[in-house]
Short mmCIF file of C-alpha atoms in Angstrom, two decimals:
data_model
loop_
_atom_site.label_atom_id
_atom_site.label_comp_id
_atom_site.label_asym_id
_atom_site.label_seq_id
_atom_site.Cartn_x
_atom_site.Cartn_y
_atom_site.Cartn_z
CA UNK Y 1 16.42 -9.21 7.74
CA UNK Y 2 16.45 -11.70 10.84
CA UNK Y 3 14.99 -9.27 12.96
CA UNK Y 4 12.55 -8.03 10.49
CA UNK Y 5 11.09 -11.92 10.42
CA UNK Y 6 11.20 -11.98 13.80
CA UNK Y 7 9.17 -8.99 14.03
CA UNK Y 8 6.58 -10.03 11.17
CA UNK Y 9 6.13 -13.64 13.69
CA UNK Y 10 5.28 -11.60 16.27
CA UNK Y 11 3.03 -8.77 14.51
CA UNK Y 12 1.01 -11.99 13.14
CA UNK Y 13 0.50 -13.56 16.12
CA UNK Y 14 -0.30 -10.33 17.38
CA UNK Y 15 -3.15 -9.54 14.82
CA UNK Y 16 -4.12 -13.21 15.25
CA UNK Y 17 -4.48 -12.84 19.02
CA UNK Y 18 -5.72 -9.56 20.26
CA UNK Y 19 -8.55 -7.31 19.30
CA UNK Y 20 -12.53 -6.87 20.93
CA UNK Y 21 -11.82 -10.00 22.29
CA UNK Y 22 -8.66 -11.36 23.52
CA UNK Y 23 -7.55 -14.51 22.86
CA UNK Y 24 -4.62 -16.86 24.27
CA UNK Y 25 -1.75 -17.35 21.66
CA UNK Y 26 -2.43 -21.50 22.46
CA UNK Y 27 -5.93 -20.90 22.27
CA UNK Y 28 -4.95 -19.39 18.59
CA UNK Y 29 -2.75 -22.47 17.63
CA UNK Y 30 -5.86 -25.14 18.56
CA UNK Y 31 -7.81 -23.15 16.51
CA UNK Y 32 -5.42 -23.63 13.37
CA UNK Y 33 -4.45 -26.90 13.99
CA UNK Y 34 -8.02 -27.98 14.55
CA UNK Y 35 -7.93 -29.35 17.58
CA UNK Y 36 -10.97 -26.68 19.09
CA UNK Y 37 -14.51 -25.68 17.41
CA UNK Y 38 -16.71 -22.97 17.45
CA UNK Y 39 -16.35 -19.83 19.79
CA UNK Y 40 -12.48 -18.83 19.86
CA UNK Y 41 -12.28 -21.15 17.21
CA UNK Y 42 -14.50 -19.31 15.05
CA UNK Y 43 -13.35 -15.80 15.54
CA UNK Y 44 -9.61 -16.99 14.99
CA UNK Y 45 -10.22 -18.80 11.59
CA UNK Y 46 -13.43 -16.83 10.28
CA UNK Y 47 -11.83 -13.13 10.99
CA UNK Y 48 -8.48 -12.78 12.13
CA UNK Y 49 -6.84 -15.46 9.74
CA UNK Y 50 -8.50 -13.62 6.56
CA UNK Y 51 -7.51 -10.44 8.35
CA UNK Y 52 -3.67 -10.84 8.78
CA UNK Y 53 -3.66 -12.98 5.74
CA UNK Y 54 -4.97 -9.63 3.27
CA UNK Y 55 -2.48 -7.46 5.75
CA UNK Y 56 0.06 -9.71 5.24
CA UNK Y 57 -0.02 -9.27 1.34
CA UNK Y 58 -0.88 -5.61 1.44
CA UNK Y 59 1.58 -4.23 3.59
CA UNK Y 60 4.32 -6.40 1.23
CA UNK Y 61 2.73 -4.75 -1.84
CA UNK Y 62 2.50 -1.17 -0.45
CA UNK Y 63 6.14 -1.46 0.82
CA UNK Y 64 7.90 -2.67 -2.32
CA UNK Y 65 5.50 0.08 -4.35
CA UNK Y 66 7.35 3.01 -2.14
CA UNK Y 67 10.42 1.32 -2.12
CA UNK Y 68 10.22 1.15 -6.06
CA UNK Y 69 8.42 4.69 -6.92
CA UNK Y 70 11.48 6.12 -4.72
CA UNK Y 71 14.50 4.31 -6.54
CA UNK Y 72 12.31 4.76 -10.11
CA UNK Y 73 11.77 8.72 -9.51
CA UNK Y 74 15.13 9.45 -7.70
CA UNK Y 75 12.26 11.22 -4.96
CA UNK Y 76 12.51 10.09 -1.58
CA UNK Y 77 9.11 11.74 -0.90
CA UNK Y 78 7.40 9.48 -3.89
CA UNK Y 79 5.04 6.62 -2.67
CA UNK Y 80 1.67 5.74 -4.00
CA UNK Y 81 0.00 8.61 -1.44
CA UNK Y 82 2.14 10.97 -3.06
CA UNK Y 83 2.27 10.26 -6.26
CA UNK Y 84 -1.93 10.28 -6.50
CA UNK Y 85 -1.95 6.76 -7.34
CA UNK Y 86 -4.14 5.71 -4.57
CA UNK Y 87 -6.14 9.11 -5.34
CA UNK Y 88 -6.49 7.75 -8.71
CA UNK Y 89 -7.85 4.33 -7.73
CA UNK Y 90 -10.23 5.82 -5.16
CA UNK Y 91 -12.00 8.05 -7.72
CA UNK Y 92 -12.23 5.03 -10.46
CA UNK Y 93 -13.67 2.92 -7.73
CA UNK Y 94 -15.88 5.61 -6.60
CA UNK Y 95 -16.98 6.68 -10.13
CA UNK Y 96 -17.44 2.43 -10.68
CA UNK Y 97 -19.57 2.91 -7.75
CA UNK Y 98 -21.32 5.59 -8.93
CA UNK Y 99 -22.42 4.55 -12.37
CA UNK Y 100 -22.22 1.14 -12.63
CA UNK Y 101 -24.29 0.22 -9.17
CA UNK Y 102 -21.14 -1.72 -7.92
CA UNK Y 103 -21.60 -2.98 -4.31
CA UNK Y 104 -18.65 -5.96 -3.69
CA UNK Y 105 -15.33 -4.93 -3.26
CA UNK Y 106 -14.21 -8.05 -5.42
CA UNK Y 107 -16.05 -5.95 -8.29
CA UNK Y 108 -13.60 -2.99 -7.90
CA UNK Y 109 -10.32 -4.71 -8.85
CA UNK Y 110 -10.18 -3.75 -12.28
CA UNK Y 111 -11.23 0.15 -11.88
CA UNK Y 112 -8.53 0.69 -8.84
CA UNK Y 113 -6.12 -0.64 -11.45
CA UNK Y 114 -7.10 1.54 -14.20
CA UNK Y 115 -7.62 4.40 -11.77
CA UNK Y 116 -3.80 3.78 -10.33
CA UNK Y 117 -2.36 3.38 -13.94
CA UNK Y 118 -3.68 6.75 -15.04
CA UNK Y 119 -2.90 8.73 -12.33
CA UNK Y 120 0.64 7.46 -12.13
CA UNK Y 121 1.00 8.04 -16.13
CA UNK Y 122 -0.33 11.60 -15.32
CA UNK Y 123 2.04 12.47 -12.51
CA UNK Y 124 5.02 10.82 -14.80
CA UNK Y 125 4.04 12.95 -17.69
CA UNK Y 126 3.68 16.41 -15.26
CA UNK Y 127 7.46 15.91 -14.25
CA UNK Y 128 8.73 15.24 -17.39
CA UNK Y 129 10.99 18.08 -17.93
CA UNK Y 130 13.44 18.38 -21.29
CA UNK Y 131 13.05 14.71 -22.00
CA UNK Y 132 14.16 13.93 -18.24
CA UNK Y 133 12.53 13.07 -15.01
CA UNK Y 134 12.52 16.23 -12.90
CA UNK Y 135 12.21 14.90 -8.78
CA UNK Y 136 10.79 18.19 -7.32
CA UNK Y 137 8.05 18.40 -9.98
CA UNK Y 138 7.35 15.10 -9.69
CA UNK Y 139 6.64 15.69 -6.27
CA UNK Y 140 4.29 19.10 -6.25
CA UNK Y 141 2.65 17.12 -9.28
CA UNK Y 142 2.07 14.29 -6.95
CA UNK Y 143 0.54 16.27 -4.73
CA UNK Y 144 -1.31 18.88 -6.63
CA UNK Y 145 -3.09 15.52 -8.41
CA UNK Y 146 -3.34 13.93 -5.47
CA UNK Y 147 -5.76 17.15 -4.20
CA UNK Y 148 -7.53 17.18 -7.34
CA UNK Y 149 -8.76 13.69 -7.63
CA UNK Y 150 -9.47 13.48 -3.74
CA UNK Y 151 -11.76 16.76 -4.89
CA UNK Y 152 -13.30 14.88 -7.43
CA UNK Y 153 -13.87 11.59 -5.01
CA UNK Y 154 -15.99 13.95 -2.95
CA UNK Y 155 -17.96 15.47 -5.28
CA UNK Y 156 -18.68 12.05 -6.64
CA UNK Y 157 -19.84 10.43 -3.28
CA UNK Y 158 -21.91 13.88 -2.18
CA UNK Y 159 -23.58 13.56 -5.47
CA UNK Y 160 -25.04 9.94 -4.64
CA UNK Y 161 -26.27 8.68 -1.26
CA UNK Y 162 -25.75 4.90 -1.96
CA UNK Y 163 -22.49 5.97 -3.58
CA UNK Y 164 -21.40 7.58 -0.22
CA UNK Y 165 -22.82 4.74 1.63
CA UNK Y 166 -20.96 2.18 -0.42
CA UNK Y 167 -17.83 4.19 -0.81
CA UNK Y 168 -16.80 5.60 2.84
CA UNK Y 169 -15.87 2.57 4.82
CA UNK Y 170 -13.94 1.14 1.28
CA UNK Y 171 -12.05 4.62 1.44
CA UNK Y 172 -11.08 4.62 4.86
CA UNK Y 173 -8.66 1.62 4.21
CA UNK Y 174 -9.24 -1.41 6.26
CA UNK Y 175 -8.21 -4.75 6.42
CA UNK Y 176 -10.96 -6.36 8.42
CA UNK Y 177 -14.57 -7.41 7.79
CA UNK Y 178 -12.90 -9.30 4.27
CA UNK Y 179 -13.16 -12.53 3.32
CA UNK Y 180 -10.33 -14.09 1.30
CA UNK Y 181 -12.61 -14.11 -1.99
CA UNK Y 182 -11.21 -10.39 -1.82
CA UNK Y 183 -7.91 -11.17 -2.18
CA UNK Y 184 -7.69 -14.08 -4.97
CA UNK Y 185 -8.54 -12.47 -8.14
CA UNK Y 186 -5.77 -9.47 -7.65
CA UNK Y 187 -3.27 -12.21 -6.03
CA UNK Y 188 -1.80 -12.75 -9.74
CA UNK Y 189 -1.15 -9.34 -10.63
CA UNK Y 190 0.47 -8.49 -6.73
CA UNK Y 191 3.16 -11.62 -7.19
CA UNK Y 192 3.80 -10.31 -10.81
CA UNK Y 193 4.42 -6.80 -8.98
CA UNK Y 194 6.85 -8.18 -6.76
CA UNK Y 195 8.52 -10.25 -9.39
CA UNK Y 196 8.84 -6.86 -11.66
CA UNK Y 197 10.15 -5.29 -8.54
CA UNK Y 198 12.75 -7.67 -7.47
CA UNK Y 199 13.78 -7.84 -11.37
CA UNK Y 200 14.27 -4.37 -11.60
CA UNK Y 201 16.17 -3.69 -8.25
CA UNK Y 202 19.95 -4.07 -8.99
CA UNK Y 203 19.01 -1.03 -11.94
CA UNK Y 204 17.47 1.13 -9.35
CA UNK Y 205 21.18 1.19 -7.49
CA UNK Y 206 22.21 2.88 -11.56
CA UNK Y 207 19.60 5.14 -11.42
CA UNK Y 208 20.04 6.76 -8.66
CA UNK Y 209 23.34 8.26 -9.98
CA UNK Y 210 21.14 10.07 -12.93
CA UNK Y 211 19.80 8.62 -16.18
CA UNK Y 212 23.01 9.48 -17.88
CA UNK Y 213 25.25 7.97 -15.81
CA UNK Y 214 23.07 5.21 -15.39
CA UNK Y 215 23.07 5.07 -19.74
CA UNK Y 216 26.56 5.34 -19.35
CA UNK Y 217 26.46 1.79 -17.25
CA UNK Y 218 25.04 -0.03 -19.82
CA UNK Y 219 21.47 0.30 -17.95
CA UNK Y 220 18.25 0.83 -20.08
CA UNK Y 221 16.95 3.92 -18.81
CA UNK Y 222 13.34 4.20 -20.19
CA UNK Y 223 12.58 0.33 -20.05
CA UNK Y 224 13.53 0.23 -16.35
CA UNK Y 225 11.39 3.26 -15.93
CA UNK Y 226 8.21 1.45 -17.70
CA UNK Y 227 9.18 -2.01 -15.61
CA UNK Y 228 9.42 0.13 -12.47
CA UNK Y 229 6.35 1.87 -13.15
CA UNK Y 230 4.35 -1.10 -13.90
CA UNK Y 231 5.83 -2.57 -10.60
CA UNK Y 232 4.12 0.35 -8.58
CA UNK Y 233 0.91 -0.02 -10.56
CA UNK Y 234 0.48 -3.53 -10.09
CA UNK Y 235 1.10 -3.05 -5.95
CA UNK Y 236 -0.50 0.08 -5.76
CA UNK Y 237 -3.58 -1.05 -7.38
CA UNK Y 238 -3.56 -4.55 -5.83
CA UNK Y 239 -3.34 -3.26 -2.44
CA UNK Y 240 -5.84 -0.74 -2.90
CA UNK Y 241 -8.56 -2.86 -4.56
CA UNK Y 242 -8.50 -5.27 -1.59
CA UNK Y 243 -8.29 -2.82 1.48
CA UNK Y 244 -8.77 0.70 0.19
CA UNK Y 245 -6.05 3.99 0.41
CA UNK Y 246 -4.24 3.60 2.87
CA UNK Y 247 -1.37 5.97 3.49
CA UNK Y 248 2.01 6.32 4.50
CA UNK Y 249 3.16 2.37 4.35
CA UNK Y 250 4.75 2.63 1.06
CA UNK Y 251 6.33 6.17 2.20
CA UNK Y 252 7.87 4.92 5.85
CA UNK Y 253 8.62 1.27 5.07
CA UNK Y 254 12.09 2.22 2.63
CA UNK Y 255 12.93 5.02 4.89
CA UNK Y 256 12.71 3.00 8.17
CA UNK Y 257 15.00 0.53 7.11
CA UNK Y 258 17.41 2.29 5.06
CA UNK Y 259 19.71 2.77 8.42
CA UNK Y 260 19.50 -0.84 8.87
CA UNK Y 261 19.51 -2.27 5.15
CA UNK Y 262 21.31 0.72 3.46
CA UNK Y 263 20.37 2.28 -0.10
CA UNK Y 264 21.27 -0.75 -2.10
CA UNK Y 265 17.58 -2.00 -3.47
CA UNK Y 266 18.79 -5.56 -4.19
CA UNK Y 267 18.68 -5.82 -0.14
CA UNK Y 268 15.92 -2.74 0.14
CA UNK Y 269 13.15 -4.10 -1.65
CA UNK Y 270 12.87 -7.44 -0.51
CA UNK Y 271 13.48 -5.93 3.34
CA UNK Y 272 10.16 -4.04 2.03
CA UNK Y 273 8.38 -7.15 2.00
CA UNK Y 274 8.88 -7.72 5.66
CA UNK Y 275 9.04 -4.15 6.83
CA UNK Y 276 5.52 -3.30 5.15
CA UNK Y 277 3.49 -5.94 7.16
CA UNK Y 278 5.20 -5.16 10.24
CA UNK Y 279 4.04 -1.62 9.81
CA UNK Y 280 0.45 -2.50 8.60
CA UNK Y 281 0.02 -5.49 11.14
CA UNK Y 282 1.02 -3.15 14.13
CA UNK Y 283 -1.06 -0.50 12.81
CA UNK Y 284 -4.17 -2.49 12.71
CA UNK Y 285 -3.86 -3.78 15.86
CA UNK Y 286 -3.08 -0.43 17.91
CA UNK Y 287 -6.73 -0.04 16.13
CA UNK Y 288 -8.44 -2.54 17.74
CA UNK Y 289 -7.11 -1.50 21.41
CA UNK Y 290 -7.18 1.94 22.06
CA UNK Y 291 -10.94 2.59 21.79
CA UNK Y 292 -12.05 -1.13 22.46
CA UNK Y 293 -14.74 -2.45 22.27
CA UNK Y 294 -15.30 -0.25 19.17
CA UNK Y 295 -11.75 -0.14 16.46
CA UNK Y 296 -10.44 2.73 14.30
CA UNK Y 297 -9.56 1.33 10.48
CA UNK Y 298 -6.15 0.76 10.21
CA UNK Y 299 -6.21 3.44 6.91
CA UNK Y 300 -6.97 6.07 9.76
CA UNK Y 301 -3.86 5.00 12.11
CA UNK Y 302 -1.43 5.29 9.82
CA UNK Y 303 -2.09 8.43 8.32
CA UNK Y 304 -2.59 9.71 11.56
CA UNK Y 305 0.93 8.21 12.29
CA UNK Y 306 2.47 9.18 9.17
CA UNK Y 307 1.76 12.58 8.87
CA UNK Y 308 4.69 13.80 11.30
CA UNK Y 309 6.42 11.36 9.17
CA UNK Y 310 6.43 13.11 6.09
CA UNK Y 311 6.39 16.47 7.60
CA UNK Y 312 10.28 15.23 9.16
CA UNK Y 313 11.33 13.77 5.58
CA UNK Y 314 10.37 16.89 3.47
CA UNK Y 315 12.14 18.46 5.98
CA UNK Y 316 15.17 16.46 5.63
CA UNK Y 317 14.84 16.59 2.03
CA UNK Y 318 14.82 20.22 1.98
CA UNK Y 319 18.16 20.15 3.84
#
């Protein structure tokens, strides 16, 4: 956990510090103490302070979500990607978009949620298998959804011009070019994510062992399973209203520090909240330097980086 702080210090004052144009770490500290103005100045406090801050939070949020659809669905493959929740929030957004001449991202908080709630009730209800959670179906209904919405997303946005033109850079999950204003109205539902999250983390050790063992414990079954759920919906949502679908954090955060934090959730979930940042803060910034001056959104990186990924862990689920 000390390393994983020390790590999230340095990703920040990475993503504070580097990008189109370079700027001294001191340079960076003036600039947030006050003691400079304008040029630097301006670029450190105007961009990069909103930037980190919304990468901060949504790399916590998509971390924890994984870390939670895993230990709530017994699937180490399940993460918001996988699961179509981000699918589901994209095609609200886009349909928002569509219909209802939406052109703020602030305006699409309350359709990503709705979008993430019903996809993840949709996958839940596709596994459901003799009154118990079945993992494999879980996760070819994950994906099979996941497909269909995307489908549906594209239809949407080739239907509509301005739809396309409003939708695509939303959609290809970034963190920058947002102000803060972005961020405060889903900042209440994200904290009551994590709280549901860390509430619901010494169960997830119980159900891991199978719902009837986990009965057998004392442990309510179902009502963790509706916390849990809730949990992901909240983060899932959250994180995708502010900065788009962006893949693969919520998938690699939990499995990245199992070998160093181990399968117990009570240390697992909060290590999410340091391990997702890390990921997203390092992914945004590899974005900003390898084609500079231009930058690829951070949504792009990591799917690019976390394809491999998955393609070694449903391997090494299969086994």
């Amino acid at each position: 956990m000390l390393a994983g702080l020390a790590a999230l210090v340095l990703c920040t004052a990475l993503s504070l510090a580097l990008g189109t144009r370079p700027i001294p770490l001191g340079t960076v500290l003036d600039a947030l103490s006050g003691r400079i103005t304008g040029g630097d100045a301006d670029v450190v406090t105007g961009l990069r302070v909103p930037r980190t801050v919304i990468g901060l939070a949504v790399g916590a949020a998509l971390g924890v979500a994984g870390a939670v659809a895993q230990g709530v669905t017994r699937n180490a493959l399940a993460a918001p990607t996988t699961l179509g929740i981000n699918a589901g929030a994209s095609l609200a957004v886009v349909v928002a978009i569509f219909t209802l001449k939406l052109s703020q991202p602030v305006e699409y908080v309350w359709f990503a949620l709705a979008g993430a709630a019903g996809a993840a009730v949709l996958a839940y209800s596709m596994a459901r298998r003799s009154g118990d959670l079945d993992p494999v179906r879980l996760a070819l209904g994950g994906t099979v959804l996941t497909a269909v919405l995307t489908a549906w997303t594209s239809a949407v946005m080739l239907a509509s011009r301005r739809t396309l033109d409003e939708a695509r850079f939303w959609l290809a999950g970034s963190i920058g070019g947002r102000s803060l204003d972005v961020l405060y109205p889903v900042l209440p539902l994200l904290l009551l994510g994590l709280v549901l999250a860390l509430l619901v983390s010494p169960a997830l050790n119980a159900l891991a062992l199978g719902d009837e063992t986990a009965q057998s414990l004392g442990v309510p079954v179902a009502r963790i399973r509706v916390l849990g759920g809730l949990a992901v919906i909240l983060l899932a949502g959250a994180a995708v209203a502010v900065a788009g679908p962006i893949a693969f954090i919520g998938l690699a955060a939990p499995h990245l520090l199992r070998p160093f934090l181990g399968n117990d959730h009570r240390w697992l979930v909060p290590g999410c909240m340091i391990g997702g940042p890390v990921l997203l803060l390092a992914a945004d910034v590899l974005g900003r330097l390898v084609v500079r001056p231009s930058e690829i959104e951070v949504g792009i990186v990591t799917a690019f980086l976390g394809a491999p990924l998955l393609a070694v862990l449903a391997r090494k689920v299969a086994r």
